[in-house]
CSV table of C-alpha atoms in Angstrom, one decimal:
chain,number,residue,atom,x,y,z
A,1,UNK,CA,-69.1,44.4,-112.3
A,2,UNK,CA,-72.6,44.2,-110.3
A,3,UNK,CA,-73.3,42.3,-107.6
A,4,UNK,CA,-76.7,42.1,-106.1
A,5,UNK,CA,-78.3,39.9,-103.2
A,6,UNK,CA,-82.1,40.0,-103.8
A,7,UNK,CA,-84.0,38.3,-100.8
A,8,UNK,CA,-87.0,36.2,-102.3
A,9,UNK,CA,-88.4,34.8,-99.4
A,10,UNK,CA,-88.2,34.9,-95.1
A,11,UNK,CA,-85.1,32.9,-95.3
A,12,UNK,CA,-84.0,32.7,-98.5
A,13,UNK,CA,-82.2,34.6,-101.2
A,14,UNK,CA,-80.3,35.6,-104.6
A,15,UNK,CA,-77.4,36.2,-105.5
A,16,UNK,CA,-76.6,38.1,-108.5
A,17,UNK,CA,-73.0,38.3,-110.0
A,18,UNK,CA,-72.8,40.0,-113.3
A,19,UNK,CA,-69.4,41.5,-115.1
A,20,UNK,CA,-68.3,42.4,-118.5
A,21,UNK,CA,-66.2,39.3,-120.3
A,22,UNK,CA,-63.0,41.9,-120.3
A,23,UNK,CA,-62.9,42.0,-116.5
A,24,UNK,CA,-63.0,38.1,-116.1
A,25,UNK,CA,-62.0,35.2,-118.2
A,26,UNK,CA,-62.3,31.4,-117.0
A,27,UNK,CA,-59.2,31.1,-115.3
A,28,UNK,CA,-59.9,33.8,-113.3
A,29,UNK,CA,-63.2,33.5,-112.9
A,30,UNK,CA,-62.6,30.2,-111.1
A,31,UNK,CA,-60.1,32.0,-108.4
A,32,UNK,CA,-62.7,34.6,-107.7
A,33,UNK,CA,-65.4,32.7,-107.3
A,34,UNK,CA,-63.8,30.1,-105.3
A,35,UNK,CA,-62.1,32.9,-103.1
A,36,UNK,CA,-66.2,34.2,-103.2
A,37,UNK,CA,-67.7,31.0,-101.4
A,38,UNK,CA,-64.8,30.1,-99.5
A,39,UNK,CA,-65.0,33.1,-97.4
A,40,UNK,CA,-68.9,33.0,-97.1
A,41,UNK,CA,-68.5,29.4,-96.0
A,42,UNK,CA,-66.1,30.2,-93.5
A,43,UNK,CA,-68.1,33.3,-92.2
A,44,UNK,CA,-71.3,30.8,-92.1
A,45,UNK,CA,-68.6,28.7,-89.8
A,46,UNK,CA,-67.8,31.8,-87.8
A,47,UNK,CA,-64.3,31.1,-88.7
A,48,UNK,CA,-61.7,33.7,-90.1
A,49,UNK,CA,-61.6,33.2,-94.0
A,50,UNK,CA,-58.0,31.9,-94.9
A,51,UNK,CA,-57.3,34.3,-98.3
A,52,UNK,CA,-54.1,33.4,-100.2
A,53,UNK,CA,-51.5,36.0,-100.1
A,54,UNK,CA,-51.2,38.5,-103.1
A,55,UNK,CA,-48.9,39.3,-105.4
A,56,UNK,CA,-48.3,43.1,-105.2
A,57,UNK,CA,-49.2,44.8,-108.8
A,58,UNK,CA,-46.0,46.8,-108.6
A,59,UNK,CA,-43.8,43.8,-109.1
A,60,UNK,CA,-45.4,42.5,-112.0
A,61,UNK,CA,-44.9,46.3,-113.3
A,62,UNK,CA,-40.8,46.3,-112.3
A,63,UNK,CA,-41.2,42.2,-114.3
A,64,UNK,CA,-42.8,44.3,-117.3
A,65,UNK,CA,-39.8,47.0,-117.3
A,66,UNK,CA,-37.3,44.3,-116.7
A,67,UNK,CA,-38.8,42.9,-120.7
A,68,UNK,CA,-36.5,43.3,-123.5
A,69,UNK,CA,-38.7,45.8,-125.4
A,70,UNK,CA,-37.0,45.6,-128.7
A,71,UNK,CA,-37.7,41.4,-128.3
A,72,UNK,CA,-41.0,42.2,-127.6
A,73,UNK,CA,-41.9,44.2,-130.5
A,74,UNK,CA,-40.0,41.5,-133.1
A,75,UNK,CA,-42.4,39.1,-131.6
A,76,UNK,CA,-45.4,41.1,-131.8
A,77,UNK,CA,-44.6,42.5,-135.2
């Protein structure tokens, strides 16, 4: 993932947002983007940005090794 702002002018600039297709689809690509401007709107606002809370990765791990495994595989298979 690249991000770049490239300033083309006194006042003005670019911003440049590039990633690989296996980092982001479109559903996700909508919550990151949104999250994107809705914090540079609120810092334009002088205002604290108002994030969602997160999810912690480790409890969608402990979900993964609560999966019946052998379920798993039939489906997969």
């Amino acid at each position: 993932m690249r991000v770049s702002i490239l300033r083309t002018g006194e006042e003005s600039y670019r911003f440049v947002w590039s990633f690989h297709h296996i980092l982001m689809d479109g559903w996700c690509l909508f919550l990151i983007v949104g999250e994107a401007f809705n914090t540079y709107f609120a810092i334009l606002e002088d205002r604290k940005p108002e994030l969602v809370p997160v999810t912690p990765y480790s409890e969608y791990i402990e979900w993964l090794e609560r999966q019946d495994k052998a379920e798993a595989e039939r489906f997969w298979s």
